[in-house]
Amino acid sequence: MKKLLPALALAPILSLQAIAAENKNFNYHVDNFADIEVLRYEVPQFDALSLNQKVMLYYLSEAAQAGRDIIWDQNGRYNLKLRPVLEAIYTGYAGDRDSADFKAFETYMKQVWFGNGVYHHYSNDKFTPAFSEEFFDNAVAALPAGTLRLDEGETPEECIAVLKKVIFDPTFMPKKVVQDGSKDVVAESAGNLYGEGVTQKEVEAFYDAMKDPSDPTPVSYGLNAKVVKGADGKLHEEVYCLNGLYGTAIARIIDWLQKALPLAENDAQRAYMEKLIEYYTTGDLRLFDEYSILWAEDTKSDVDFVNGFIESYNDPLGMTGSWESYVNFKNREASARTEAISSNAQWFEDHSPINPAYRKPEVKGVSAKVITASYLAGDAFPSTAIGINLPNANWIRAAHGSKSVTLENITEAYALASVGNGFNEEFVIDKPTSDWMDEWLYITDMLHTDLHECLGHASGRLAPGVDQDALKENGATLEEARADLFALYYLPDAKLQEIGVLADPDAYKAEYYKYMLNGLMTQLNRIEPGKDVEEAHMRNRQLIAKWVLEKGQPDNVMQLVKRDGKTYVQINDYVKMRQLIGDLLAEIQRIKSEGDYEAGNELVQKYGVKIDPELHKEVLERYSTLNIPPYRGFVNPVYNLEKDADGNIINVTLDYTESYPAQMLRLSRDHSTL
Ligand code: ZN
C-alpha cells in the first residue's frame, strides 16, 4: 500500500515512470558496439529560450567543437596521425563491407571515436583490434595519396609502421594512465601529457622547485602545460595557449568566444568570458584563477559553459587538465531543489560527522543549480559526467566558493534508456527491494548527485600547511569517496524532509541498496577478467562498499548471500549502515585534512583495488544474459541556423537525427584544428 506522504514545498522530482510517460516519443538509442552504447539526449525547453540565448549557445557549441583535436592529442601522441587513416578506410573501403574483417574494423573505428583516441575512456587500456594486419595493409595501400600525416622527414613506410605498432602491438604504449604507485607513473603512462623520456621523479622535482608552500593562493601548477625534456636534458613546460602548444585550436576557440561575448547575459558573465579569452591568449595560470573566481561567482546567468583544461584524472600525477567543454542553460524549476540544499550548506557542514577542526567554519558561496546540457565536448564527450563541481583549486573553493551543477537531462536520458532492461530482476535480492528502487532510485540518485557535487566536494578543510596534492595517486579516489560519503550520510537525514526536497524518510534505502550492490558486484561488469579496479570513481565505490561490509560484520549490517548459486547483496540494518558511512567519512576527511598519504594508500589498496575472481566471473556471466552495455555516452544534437535574406540569424533549432558515425566524420571534416 502506498503511504501518504507530505506535499513537498518544491516541485518534486518526478518518478521515472512519470517522466517516461511524458517522453515516450523520444528515441534515446543511437548505436551499439563492443562494450558501449551511444545514446542521444534531449534538450528540453531549448525552443523556449530567447533568440540571443539560442545564438549564444550555438557560438559556444562551436567553441566546444573547436577544441576536439586537443583531447585527441592529449590522449596519445599518435591519435591524430591515426584518425585520418582509419576514417579514410572507414569511408572509402571498396572491398567487402560485410566481411568479418571490415565489421571488426568498424567496431575498432567506433571505439577509437568513443575514446577520443586508441585508449578506452574508462579502463585506459589500449583497444584490441579484431581485424587482421593483412586487412589493414591492403586497406592502407588502397588509400588516396596524401591521406597519411607525415612528420618532417618521415617516409610513408615509417608512418605506416608506427601506426601498425600503435594498433597491433599490445606491448607498445599499452595504457593511457598508469596509477600503480610502485611504478614510474609518468614514464609508464602512454598519455601525451608529458614528453618522451620524462620521469616521475623529474616532474616532481621540477614542480617542487616552483611551489612555495607558504603561498596561500597557489596556481594550479602544470594545469595547462606539457612538461618536456629539452636538448639540454632539462625539463621545461610547453604551455597550452594561443602562441604555444595547441595554438591553432585555441585560436578558433577564442574566435567563437569573441562572437559569443556581445551576447553575454550580464556584466558578470561578460567579465568571466573576457578573462577566459585573456587566459587562453597568454596561458597565464593566475588569469585562470581570476577567471575561475569570476565564473564561480556568476550565479545569475541562464546560459553558462565550461571550456578549458579542467579535470586532471588523465594525469597520473593529477596536475594537467584534460581539455573539455560543457555548454548548458539553467533549468529554473529543478534548480529550486539544489538551491534549497545549497542555502543550507552551513547546517550540513556543521552537522557533518567529522572532526570539528576539519569542518569549514564558514561555507562560502556553494551555488548549486540544475542545468540542461546542450553541447558536450572534449573529455566530456561522448562519455560524460552527470554532475560537475568547479573550480578545482582548493583555495578558491575555500575563499570564493564553487559552482555545482547537476546535468538533469543527461541523467534522465541514462535512466529512460534503461527502463525495462532486466537489471533489477537479475541482481536485486527480492521484489520489495526492487519495487522500492523502481519508486525511489531515480529521485534519490538525483539527490545523491546534488549532495555529492554541491556539498560533498565543497565540504571540509585542510589542516594548515597541508599540500593539496599530498595524497598523490590516491587523491582523486579519496576525494570522490569523501563526496560520496557526504551524500550517502545525509540522504536519510530528516533535514531533507524539512527543506522539502524528499518526501519519504525511507526513500534513501533505494540508493543505499544500489550503491552497495554496485560497489560490491555490478560495477565489476566494467572490468575485464584478471584486471584490477583502476578508475577513481570505481575504486571509491568499491572502497566504501567493502569497508562497510567488513566493518559491519560484527552487527551483521550487510552480507553477501547465495541463492540458487547466485550471489546477492542483503542489507539487514540500514540505520547502522548510515553510522558506518559517517565513520568512514570522518576517517577519509582526516586523511585528506592531514595529508596522510600512508593511511589513504592503505585504504585504497585494501578495499578499492582487488577483485574476487569468482564473484567477478559470476557478475560477468549474469550481465551477459541481459544485454546491458557497461558504458554509455552521447551524440550531440546538431545546431541548425535559420537566416533571413540579409544573413541575420533569426532562429536556431536542434536536430537529433544524426547518426554516430556521421557525427564523428563531420567533426573530423569541419573541426580539425591541429
Ligand atoms: Zn565527484
Tab-separated table of N, CA, C and O in Angstrom, residues 6 47 173 187-188 200 222 242 265 273 324 331 361 366 373 396 407 439 449 453 457 459 479 483 486 494 514 517 600:
chain	number	residue	atom	x	y	z
A	6	PRO	N	3.846	13.712	2.874
A	6	PRO	CA	3.587	15.152	2.913
A	6	PRO	C	3.878	15.779	1.551
A	6	PRO	O	4.767	15.331	0.831
A	47	ASP	N	13.600	25.500	-27.240
A	47	ASP	CA	12.789	26.385	-28.083
A	47	ASP	C	12.218	27.566	-27.301
A	47	ASP	O	11.866	28.586	-27.886
A	173	MET	N	53.099	1.032	-25.700
A	173	MET	CA	52.292	2.059	-25.039
A	173	MET	C	50.899	1.530	-24.680
A	173	MET	O	49.889	2.012	-25.183
A	187	ALA	N	56.489	7.925	-16.662
A	187	ALA	CA	57.160	7.249	-17.777
A	187	ALA	C	56.315	6.110	-18.338
A	187	ALA	O	56.322	5.850	-19.539
A	188	GLU	N	55.550	5.439	-17.462
A	188	GLU	CA	54.796	4.261	-17.907
A	188	GLU	C	53.461	4.618	-18.548
A	188	GLU	O	52.901	3.817	-19.279
A	200	GLN	N	58.820	10.450	-13.539
A	200	GLN	CA	58.015	10.970	-12.432
A	200	GLN	C	58.875	11.789	-11.468
A	200	GLN	O	58.490	12.888	-11.067
A	222	GLY	N	51.087	23.206	-13.565
A	222	GLY	CA	51.064	22.180	-14.604
A	222	GLY	C	49.726	22.000	-15.290
A	222	GLY	O	49.600	21.190	-16.200
A	242	LEU	N	47.523	30.484	-26.925
A	242	LEU	CA	47.411	30.958	-28.312
A	242	LEU	C	48.728	30.835	-29.080
A	242	LEU	O	48.750	30.385	-30.209
A	265	GLU	N	24.856	37.588	-20.975
A	265	GLU	CA	23.578	37.977	-20.368
A	265	GLU	C	23.712	39.107	-19.359
A	265	GLU	O	22.730	39.748	-19.009
A	273	MET	N	34.001	35.733	-19.307
A	273	MET	CA	34.354	35.344	-20.682
A	273	MET	C	35.592	36.098	-21.163
A	273	MET	O	36.482	35.525	-21.807
A	324	GLU	N	38.117	20.084	-22.040
A	324	GLU	CA	36.705	19.693	-22.101
A	324	GLU	C	35.823	20.914	-22.268
A	324	GLU	O	36.260	22.050	-22.024
A	331	ASN	N	18.034	25.052	-15.639
A	331	ASN	CA	16.687	24.526	-15.503
A	331	ASN	C	16.119	25.148	-14.233
A	331	ASN	O	16.407	24.711	-13.124
A	361	PRO	N	34.443	26.495	9.051
A	361	PRO	CA	33.670	27.344	9.961
A	361	PRO	C	32.656	28.177	9.185
A	361	PRO	O	31.594	28.503	9.694
A	366	VAL	N	28.490	28.174	-1.829
A	366	VAL	CA	28.245	26.995	-2.642
A	366	VAL	C	27.005	27.296	-3.453
A	366	VAL	O	25.913	27.353	-2.922
A	373	ALA	N	22.083	20.279	-20.323
A	373	ALA	CA	23.249	20.274	-21.209
A	373	ALA	C	22.773	20.470	-22.645
A	373	ALA	O	21.765	19.887	-23.062
A	396	ILE	N	40.558	28.486	-3.890
A	396	ILE	CA	39.445	29.247	-4.465
A	396	ILE	C	38.124	28.748	-3.892
A	396	ILE	O	37.246	29.525	-3.521
A	407	LEU	N	23.446	17.694	-14.190
A	407	LEU	CA	23.013	17.681	-15.596
A	407	LEU	C	21.778	16.791	-15.710
A	407	LEU	O	21.873	15.601	-15.984
A	439	GLU	N	10.551	2.857	-7.385
A	439	GLU	CA	9.835	4.057	-6.968
A	439	GLU	C	10.776	5.200	-6.592
A	439	GLU	O	10.511	6.355	-6.898
A	449	THR	N	23.522	12.957	-6.387
A	449	THR	CA	24.393	13.792	-7.229
A	449	THR	C	24.413	15.230	-6.720
A	449	THR	O	25.475	15.850	-6.626
A	453	GLU	N	27.926	16.796	-5.374
A	453	GLU	CA	28.561	17.912	-6.076
A	453	GLU	C	28.484	19.201	-5.271
A	453	GLU	O	29.441	19.946	-5.159
A	457	HIS	N	31.921	17.766	-2.244
A	457	HIS	CA	33.228	18.266	-2.668
A	457	HIS	C	33.564	19.601	-2.014
A	457	HIS	O	34.737	19.947	-1.860
A	459	SER	N	32.853	20.512	1.008
A	459	SER	CA	32.916	20.464	2.465
A	459	SER	C	34.348	20.272	2.955
A	459	SER	O	35.248	19.928	2.193
A	479	GLU	N	39.057	11.716	-2.820
A	479	GLU	CA	38.185	12.886	-2.930
A	479	GLU	C	36.778	12.462	-3.365
A	479	GLU	O	35.772	12.958	-2.846
A	483	ALA	N	33.189	12.819	-1.147
A	483	ALA	CA	31.949	13.435	-1.642
A	483	ALA	C	30.789	12.433	-1.630
A	483	ALA	O	29.661	12.777	-1.267
A	486	PHE	N	29.656	11.850	1.996
A	486	PHE	CA	28.892	13.006	2.475
A	486	PHE	C	27.441	12.888	1.992
A	486	PHE	O	26.489	13.063	2.761
A	494	ALA	N	16.590	13.687	8.303
A	494	ALA	CA	15.265	14.333	8.323
A	494	ALA	C	15.320	15.744	7.755
A	494	ALA	O	14.297	16.327	7.379
A	514	LYS	N	21.347	0.228	-3.973
A	514	LYS	CA	22.009	0.280	-5.281
A	514	LYS	C	23.501	0.566	-5.132
A	514	LYS	O	24.338	-0.008	-5.823
A	517	LEU	N	25.276	-2.608	-3.870
A	517	LEU	CA	25.240	-3.620	-4.937
A	517	LEU	C	26.247	-3.267	-6.032
A	517	LEU	O	27.001	-4.115	-6.512
A	600	GLY	N	45.781	6.764	3.585
A	600	GLY	CA	44.940	6.809	2.390
A	600	GLY	C	45.287	5.686	1.437
A	600	GLY	O	44.405	5.003	0.899
